[in-house]
XYZ file of C-alpha atoms in Angstrom:
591
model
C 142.303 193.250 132.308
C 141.376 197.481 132.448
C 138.846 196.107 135.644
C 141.822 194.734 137.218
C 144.496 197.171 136.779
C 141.382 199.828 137.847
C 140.905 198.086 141.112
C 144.364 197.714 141.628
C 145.265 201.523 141.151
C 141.781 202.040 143.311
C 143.961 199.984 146.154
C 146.995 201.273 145.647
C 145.537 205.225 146.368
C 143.481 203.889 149.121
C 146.198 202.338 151.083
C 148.291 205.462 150.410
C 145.057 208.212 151.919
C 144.974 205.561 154.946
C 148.700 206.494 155.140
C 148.089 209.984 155.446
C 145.154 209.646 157.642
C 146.984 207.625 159.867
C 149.922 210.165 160.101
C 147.318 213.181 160.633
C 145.095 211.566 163.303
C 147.964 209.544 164.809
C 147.549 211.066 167.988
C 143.236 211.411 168.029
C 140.672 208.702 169.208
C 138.016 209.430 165.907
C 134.903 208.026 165.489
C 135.252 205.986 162.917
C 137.837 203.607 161.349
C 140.497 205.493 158.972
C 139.391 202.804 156.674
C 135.820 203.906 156.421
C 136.357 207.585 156.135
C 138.827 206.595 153.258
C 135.740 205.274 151.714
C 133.748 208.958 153.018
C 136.460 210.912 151.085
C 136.373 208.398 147.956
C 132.909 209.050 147.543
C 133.043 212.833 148.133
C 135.588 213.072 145.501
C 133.892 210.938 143.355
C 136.775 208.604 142.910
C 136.084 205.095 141.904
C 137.209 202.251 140.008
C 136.620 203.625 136.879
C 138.446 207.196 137.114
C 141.079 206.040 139.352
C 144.155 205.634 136.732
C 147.431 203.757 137.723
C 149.104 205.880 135.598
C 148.313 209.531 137.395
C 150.002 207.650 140.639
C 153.211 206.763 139.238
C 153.445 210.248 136.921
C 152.815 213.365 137.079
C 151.797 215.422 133.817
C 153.546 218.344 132.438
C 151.699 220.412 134.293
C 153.489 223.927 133.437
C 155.527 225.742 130.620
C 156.817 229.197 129.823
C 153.677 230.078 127.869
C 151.891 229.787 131.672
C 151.196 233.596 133.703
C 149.097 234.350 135.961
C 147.143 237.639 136.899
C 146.000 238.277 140.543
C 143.425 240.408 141.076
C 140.064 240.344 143.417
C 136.824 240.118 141.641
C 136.112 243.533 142.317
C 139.431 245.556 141.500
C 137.647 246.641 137.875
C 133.618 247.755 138.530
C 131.215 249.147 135.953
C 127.750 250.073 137.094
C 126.193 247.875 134.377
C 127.116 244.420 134.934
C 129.063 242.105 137.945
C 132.633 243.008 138.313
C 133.234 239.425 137.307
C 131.723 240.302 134.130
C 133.481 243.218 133.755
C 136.985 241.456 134.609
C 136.707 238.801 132.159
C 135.942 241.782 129.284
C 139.033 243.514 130.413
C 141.525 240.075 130.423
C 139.954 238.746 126.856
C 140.342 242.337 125.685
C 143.767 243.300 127.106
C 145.599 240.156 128.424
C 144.510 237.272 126.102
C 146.440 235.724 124.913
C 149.312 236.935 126.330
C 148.368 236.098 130.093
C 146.488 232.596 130.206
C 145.462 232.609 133.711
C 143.950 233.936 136.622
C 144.063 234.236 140.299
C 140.470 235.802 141.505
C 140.969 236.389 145.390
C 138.017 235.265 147.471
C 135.272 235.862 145.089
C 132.524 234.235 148.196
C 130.477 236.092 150.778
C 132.675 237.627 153.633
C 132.258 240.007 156.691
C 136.005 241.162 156.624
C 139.529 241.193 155.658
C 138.609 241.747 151.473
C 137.233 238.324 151.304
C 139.625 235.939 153.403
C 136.882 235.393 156.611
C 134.501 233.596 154.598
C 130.897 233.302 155.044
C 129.567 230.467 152.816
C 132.625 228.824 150.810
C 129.730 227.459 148.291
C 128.562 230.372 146.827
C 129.599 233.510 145.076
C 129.584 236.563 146.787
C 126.627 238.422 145.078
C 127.422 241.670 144.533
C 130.559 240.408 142.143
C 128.486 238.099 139.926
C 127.528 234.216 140.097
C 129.011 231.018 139.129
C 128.349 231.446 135.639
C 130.602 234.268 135.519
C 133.428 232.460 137.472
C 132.661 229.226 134.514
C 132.972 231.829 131.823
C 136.384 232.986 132.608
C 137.597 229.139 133.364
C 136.677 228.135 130.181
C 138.595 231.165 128.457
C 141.514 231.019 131.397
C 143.179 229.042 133.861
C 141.615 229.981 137.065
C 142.987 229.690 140.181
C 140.902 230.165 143.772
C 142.140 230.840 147.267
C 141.019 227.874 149.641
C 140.514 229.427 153.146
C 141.390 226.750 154.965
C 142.785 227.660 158.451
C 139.398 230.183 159.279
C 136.391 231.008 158.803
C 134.102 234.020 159.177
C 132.708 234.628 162.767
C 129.501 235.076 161.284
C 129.460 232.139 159.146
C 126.469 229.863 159.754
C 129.063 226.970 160.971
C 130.167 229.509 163.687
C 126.258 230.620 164.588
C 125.850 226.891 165.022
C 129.011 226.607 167.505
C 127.961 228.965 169.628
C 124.284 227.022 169.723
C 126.620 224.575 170.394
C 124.298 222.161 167.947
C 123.846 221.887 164.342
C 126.867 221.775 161.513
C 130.240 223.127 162.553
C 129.196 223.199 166.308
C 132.420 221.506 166.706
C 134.637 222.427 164.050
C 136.389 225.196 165.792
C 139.507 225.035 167.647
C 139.587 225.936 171.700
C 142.240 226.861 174.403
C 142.044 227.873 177.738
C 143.655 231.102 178.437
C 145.501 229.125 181.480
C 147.281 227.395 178.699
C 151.035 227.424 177.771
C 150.770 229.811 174.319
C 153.935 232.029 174.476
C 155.783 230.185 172.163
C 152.821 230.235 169.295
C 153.645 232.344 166.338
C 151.186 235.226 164.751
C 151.153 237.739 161.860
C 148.924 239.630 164.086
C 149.069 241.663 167.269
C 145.278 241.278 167.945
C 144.816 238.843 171.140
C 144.487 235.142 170.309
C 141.802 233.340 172.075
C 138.351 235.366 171.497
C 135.650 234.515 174.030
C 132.793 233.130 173.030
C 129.434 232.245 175.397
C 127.821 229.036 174.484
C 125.205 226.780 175.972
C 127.949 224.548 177.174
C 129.936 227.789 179.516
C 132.573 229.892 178.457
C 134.505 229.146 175.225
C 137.786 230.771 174.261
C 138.622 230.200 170.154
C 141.683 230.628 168.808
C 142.041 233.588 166.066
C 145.452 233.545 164.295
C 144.522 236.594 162.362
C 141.652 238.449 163.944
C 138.497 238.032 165.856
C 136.689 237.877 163.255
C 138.278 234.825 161.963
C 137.956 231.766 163.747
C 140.265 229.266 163.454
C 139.116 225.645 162.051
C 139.960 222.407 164.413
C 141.099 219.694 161.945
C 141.410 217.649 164.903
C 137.611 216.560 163.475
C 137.707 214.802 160.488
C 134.307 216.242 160.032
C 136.458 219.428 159.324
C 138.266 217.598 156.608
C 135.521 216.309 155.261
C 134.223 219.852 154.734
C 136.749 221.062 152.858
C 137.226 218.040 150.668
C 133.787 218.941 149.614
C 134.518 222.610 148.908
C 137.295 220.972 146.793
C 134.923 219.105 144.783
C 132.798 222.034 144.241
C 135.273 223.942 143.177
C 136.482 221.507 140.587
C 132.977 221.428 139.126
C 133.444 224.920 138.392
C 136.341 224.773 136.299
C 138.957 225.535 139.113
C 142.093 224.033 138.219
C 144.485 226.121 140.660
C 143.820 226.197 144.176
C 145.874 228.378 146.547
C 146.202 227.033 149.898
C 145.821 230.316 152.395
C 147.444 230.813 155.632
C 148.073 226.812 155.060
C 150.789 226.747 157.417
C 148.805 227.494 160.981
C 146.352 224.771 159.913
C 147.219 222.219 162.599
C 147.196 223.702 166.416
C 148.846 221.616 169.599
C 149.344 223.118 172.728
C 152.738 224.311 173.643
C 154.221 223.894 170.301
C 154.799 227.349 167.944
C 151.341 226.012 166.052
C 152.746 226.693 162.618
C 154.529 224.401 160.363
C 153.899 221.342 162.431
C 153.825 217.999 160.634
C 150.458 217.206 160.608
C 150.037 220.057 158.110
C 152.514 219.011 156.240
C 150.853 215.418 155.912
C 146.873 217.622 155.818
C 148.607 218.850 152.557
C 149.908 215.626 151.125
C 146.466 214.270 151.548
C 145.158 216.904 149.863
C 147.474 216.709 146.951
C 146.745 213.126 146.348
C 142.879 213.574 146.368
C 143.093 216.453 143.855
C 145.373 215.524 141.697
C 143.505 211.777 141.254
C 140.128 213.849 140.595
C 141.808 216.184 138.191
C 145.067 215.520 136.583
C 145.810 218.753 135.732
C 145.082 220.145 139.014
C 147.626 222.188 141.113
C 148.165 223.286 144.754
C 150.537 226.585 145.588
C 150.437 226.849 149.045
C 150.576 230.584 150.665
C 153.415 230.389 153.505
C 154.369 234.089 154.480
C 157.148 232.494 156.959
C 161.173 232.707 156.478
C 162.512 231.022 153.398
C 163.684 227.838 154.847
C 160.631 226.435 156.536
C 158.787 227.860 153.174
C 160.575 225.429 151.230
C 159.883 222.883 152.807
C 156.134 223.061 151.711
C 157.728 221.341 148.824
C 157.942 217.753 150.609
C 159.505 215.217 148.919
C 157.706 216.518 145.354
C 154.814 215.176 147.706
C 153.557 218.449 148.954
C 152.499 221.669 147.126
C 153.248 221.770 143.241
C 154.388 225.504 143.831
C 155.322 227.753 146.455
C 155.274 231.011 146.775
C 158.920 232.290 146.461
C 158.457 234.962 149.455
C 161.411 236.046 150.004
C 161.936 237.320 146.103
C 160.234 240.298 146.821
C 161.608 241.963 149.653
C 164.951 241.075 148.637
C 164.558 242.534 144.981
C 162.895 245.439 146.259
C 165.937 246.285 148.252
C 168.172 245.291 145.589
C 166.026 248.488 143.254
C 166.608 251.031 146.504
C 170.196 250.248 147.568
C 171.835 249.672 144.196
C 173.514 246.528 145.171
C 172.354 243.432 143.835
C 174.730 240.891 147.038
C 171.755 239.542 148.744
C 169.341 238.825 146.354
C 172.504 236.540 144.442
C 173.756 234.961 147.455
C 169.566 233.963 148.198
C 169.522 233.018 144.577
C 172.718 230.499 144.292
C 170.877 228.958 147.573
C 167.700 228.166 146.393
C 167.323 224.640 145.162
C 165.877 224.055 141.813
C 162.387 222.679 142.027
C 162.317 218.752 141.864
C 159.892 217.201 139.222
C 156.526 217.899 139.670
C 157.394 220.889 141.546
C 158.294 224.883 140.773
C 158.389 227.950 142.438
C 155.401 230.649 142.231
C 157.350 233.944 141.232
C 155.582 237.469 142.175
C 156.601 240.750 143.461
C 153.398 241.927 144.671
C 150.018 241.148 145.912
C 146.970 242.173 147.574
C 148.875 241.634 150.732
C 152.218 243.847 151.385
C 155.938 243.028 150.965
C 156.490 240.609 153.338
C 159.496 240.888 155.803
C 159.547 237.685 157.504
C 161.031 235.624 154.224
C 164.098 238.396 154.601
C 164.675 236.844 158.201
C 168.324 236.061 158.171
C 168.915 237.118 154.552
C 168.707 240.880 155.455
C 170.089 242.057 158.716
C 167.323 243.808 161.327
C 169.466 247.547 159.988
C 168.674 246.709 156.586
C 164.904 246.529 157.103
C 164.935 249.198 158.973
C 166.411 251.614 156.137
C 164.256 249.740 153.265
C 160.502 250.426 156.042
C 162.344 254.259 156.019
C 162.993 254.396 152.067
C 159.248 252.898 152.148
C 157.652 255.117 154.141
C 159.503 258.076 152.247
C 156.930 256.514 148.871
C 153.619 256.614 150.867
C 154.265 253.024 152.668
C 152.736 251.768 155.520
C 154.582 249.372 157.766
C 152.211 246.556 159.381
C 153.329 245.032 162.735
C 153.326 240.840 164.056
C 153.383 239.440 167.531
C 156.756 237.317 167.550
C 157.749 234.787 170.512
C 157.999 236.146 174.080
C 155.135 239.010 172.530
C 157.524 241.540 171.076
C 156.453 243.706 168.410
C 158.349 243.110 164.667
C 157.735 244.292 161.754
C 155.985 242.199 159.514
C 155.023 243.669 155.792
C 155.383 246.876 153.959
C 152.082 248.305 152.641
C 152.605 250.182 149.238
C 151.656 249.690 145.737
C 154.880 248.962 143.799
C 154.961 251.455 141.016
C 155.138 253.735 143.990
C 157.797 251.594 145.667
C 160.284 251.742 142.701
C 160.164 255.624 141.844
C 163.499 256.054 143.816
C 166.170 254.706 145.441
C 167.683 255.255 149.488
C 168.464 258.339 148.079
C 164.944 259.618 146.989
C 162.983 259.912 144.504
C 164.049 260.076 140.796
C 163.642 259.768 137.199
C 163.935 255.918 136.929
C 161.199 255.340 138.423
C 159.239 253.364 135.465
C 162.334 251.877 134.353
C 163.678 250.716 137.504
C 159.902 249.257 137.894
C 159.944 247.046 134.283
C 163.826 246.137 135.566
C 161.971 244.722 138.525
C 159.838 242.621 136.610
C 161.961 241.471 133.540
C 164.171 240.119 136.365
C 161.257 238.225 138.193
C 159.680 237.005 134.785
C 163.203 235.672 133.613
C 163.444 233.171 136.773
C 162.686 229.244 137.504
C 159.214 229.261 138.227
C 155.548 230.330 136.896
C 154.971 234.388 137.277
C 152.284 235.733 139.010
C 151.547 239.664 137.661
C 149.594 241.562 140.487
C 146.588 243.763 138.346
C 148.015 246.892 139.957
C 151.128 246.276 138.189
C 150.289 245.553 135.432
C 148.518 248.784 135.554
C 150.563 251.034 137.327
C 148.248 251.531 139.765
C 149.581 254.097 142.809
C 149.097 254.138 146.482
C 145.417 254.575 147.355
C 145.157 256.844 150.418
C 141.601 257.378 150.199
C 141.208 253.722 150.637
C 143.096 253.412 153.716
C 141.495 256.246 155.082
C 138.324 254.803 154.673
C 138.968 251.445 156.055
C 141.587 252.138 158.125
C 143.620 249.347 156.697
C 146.908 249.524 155.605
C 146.666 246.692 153.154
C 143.926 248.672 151.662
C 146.692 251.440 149.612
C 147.267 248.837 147.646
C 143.876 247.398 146.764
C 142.289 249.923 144.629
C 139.431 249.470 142.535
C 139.486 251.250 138.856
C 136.276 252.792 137.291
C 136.197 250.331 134.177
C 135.507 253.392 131.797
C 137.782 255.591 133.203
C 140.609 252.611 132.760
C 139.882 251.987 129.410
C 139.687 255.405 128.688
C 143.618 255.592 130.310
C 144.809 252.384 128.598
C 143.934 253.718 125.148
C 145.699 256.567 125.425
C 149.260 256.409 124.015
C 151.059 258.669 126.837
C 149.134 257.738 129.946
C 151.606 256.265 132.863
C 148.567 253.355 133.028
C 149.099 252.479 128.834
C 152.728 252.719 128.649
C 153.373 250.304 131.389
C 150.372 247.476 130.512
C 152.366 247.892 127.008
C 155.564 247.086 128.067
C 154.704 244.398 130.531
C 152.838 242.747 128.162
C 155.676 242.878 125.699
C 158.131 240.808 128.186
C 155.344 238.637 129.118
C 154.677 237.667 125.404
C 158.151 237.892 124.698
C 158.338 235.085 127.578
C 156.205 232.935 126.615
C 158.091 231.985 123.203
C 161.974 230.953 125.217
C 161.941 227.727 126.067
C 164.488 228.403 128.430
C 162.202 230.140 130.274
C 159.778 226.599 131.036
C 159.185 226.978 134.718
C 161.521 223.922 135.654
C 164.954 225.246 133.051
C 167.834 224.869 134.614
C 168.928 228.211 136.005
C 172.717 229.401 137.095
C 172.990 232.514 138.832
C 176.259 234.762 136.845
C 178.757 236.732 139.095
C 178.574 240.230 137.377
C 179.246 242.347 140.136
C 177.206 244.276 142.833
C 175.359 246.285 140.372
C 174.644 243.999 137.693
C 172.422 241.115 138.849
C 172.249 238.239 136.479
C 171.558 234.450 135.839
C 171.776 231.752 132.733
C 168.447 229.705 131.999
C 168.914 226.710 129.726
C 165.667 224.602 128.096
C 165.018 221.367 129.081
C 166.730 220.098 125.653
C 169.821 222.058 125.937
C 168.886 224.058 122.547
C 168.369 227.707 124.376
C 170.102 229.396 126.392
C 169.701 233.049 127.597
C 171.725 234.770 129.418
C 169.470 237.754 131.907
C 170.957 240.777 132.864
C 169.981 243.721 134.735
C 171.710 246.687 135.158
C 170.572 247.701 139.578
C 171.924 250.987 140.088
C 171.719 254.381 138.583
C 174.722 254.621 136.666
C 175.072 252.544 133.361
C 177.446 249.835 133.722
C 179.453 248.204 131.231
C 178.683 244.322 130.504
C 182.026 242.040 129.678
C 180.614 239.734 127.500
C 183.759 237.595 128.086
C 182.590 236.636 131.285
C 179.628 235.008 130.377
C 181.445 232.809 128.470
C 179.665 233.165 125.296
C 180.018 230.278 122.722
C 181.203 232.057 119.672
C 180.170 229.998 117.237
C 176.763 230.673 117.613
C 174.261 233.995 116.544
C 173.490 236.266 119.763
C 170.305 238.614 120.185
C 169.024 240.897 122.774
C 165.611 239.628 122.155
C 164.330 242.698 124.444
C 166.237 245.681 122.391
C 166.480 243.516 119.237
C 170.382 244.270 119.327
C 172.076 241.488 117.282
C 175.741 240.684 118.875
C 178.254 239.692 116.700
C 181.606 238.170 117.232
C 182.845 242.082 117.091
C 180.981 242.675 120.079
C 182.724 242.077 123.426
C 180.990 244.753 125.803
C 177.599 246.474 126.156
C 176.849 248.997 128.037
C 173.769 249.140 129.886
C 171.803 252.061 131.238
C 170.360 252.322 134.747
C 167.637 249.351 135.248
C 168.441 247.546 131.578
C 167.893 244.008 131.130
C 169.006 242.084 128.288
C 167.638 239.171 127.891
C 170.883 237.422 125.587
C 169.811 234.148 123.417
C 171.862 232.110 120.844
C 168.118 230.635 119.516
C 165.725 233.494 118.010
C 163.536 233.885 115.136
């Protein structure tokens, strides 16, 4: 009876890859049957009848709670001169996060020639000079680990590309081509740099497409070699212990000719594929797919619950950010009440920062084109850089701010004040309060500031926010009691493990956003079994503002707490007043 049920689930996920094959390749003449390279990708994964369960189609596990965080950081951002940075990073999480922070995003951690690690070299090793794949096992088996998946480009000097333009060998034709005669004003770029690089082969003159920069060359999943590729990588990276993988730059994956060449439906089908694949091979899997485009078309990387398990909320940061400087919390709640919860299966990947910068494309149509303009001028006040895109018709817009957020927050559109460290924990009780898993960039969590020397050196804006700390000279900061570095880590860790005991804070609670007002910004999270509720409230501005506790409707029969002050509010209690970047955090359910 298990033989026949196995073979029947094996049939049931074999008809449904053919689906998505079929949908992908609709279009293609490929060299083989979709049946037969259902049976290539079966055997890559390793998927027969005996670990093919019926039960992991029809249901997805509980894949998430509020005891889940993650910490992104490259491999490199800590560096002793004794040991691999890898080595060094895992000391400092087991030492300082554990077990308050349970997982971790290492950015590309492989051999690369640019970009800090996203134009890969060889996607099967570990880049050297950070450590080995022991090190990356030893943190998996202490943490949740999660890996970027580079899957729209490579590195021009991979051996794949070396082959291409030998025009023989493996990856002489995985690369996407165009003619520069071609239709490709309507294509959309976070880049300025030109598109199609030239390249001389054996075969004439080849021109490769390059979403992000010449050295990057764009993959052509037109081959199902291609596919085949990275469904290997996949399994590799499973064998590791990778559990999380983060989809970059997912959305320019599939190119056709005259289209925009982002968002087009056979990426969105590329990525159910993918899901189903993974999540058959390892259950507790999960895909967050990295879409720096305007919120709409970002949510629809959710499918149907078919898609990506998370998404990166995008448009949280630039919109909080300018809720901090301008004192007025209107567009971040109108964006709120419009965001749909995340179906089963599905949640939202909360951050504020990242390697990358603040990203201004997910404010497209939520902040007008003046109200970027005076947050890039309040930016560039802090130390921020301002990075520039090639939009349709080839005019330039502005596309992220480049700054490290502690430096961000120290002021408002008016300058630069005393708030600064509390307007920067505001910023992140709010984010760690919301539907969704948090994601705590390591230069937040250690109040990192804007590295000029870095830029300077590289000549890369992204670069002031990608510094990398002298282990001994951290530690020696972080066990100090009065250092900017301690205080912070201290307090962020204090909301984090404070969040990780609300059940009303479980990734998928239900969530109401609360109409306080312009300057307090606020929302009601409920658990799953209606036992907690907590009400979040943030005080946006720079004057203290008083809190009506009558119109957040209260039940009165039940015990309130501030579980962030400690405050106890009794039934004598029908205002609080709270000082310039507060939060409460209000529950009816403590200990």
């Amino acid at each position: 009876m298990l033989k026949v049920q196995a073979a029947n689930a094996h049939t049931l996920l074999a008809e449904k890859i053919q689906h998505h094959l079929a949908v992908i390749y609709e279009s293609i003449e490929l060299p083989q049957t979709i049946e037969s390279l259902t049976d290539e990708l079966f055997a890559i994964m390793r998927l027969d009848d005996a670990n093919v369960s019926e039960g992991t189609l029809k249901n997805s596990p509980e894949l998430w709670s509020e005891k889940d965080t993650i910490l992104i950081t490259y491999g490199d951002s800590l560096h002793n001169d004794d040991e691999p940075p890898l080595s060094t990073l895992h000391q400092f999480m087991h030492k300082y996060c554990y077990p308050t922070i349970n997982s971790v995003h290492i950015l590309p951690f492989f051999p690369y020639s640019s970009d800090d690690g996203f134009s890969v070299i060889d996607y099967s090793s570990v880049n050297e000079s950070l450590g080995s794949w022991k090190d990356v096992e030893a943190i998996s088996s202490e943490f949740n680990l999660m890996s970027d998946l580079v899957i729209n480009h490579c590195s021009a000097r991979s051996a794949w590309f070396e082959n291409f333009k030998k025009s023989e060998g493996i990856g002489c034709d995985y690369f996407y081509t165009a003619s520069p005669e071609d239709d490709l004003t309507g294509v959309v770029r976070p880049r300025t740099s030109d598109l199609l690089k030239e390249v001389e082969t054996p075969e004439g003159m080849k021109y490769v497409w390059c979403t992000f920069s010449p050295d990057q060359v764009d993959f052509d999943f037109r081959n199902p070699a291609v596919l085949k590729a990275f469904v290997e990588i996949i399994r590799q990276y499973l064998d590791h212990g990778i559990k999380i993988f983060r989809l970059d730059a997912v959305a320019f994956l599939w190119k056709q000719i005259g289209t925009s060449c982002i968002n087009l439906e056979q990426t969105h089908e590329a990525i159910r594929l993918l899901r189903s694949l993974i999540e058959q091979a390892e259950p507790q899997a999960v895909i967050i797919t990295e879409t720096n485009i305007p919120n709409h078309e970002n949510l629809t990387y959710f499918g149907n619950g078919n898609e990506a398990h998370a998404i990166y909320n995008f448009s949280l940061p630039p919109l909080l950010l300018n809720t901090l400087v301008t004192g007025s919390c209107d567009h971040l709640k109108r964006w709120l009440m419009g965001m749909p919860p995340a179906q089963r299966g599905t949640t939202y990947f909360n951050f504020i920062a990242s390697h990358d910068g603040i990203g201004l494309r997910p404010a497209e149509g939520l902040l007008s084109d003046k109200e970027i303009n005076n947050l890039l001028n309040t930016m560039q006040l802090f130390g921020g850089r301002v990075s520039w895109r090639t939009g349709e018709n080839g005019e330039q817009k502005p596309y992220e701010i480049n700054i490290a957020l502690f430096d961000a927050l120290q002021g408002t559109n008016q300058g630069q004040d005393k708030y600064g460290t509390e307007r920067f924990i505001c910023a992140h009780a709010i984010m760690l309060g919301l539907e969704g898993i948090p994601g705590i960039y390591i230069h937040s969590l250690l109040a990192t500031s804007n590295d000029y020397e870095k830029v300077e050196n590289t000549n890369q804006n992204r670069s002031i926010n990608r510094h990398r700390w002298d282990y001994t000279a951290l530690t020696e900061a972080l066990d100090q009691k009065h250092t900017q570095n301690s205080q912070v880590l201290n307090r962020m860790l204090a909301l984090i493990n404070l969040r990780t005991n609300q059940p009303a804070f479980n990734p998928n609670a239900t969530q109401f956003t609360l109409h306080l007002g312009g300057q307090l910004f606020g929302y009601w999270r409920q658990s799953v079994d209606r036992q907690q509720s907590i009400f979040c409230v943030s005080n946006v501005s720079l004057e203290a503002q008083n809190l009506n506790l009558a119109d957040m409707n209260l039940i009165t029969t039940d015990n309130w707490k501030d579980i962030i002050s400690g405050n106890v509010i009794d039934s004598q209690t029908h205002n609080i007043t709270l000082q310039p970047y507060q939060t409460v955090w209000i529950t009816n359910l403590y200990e």
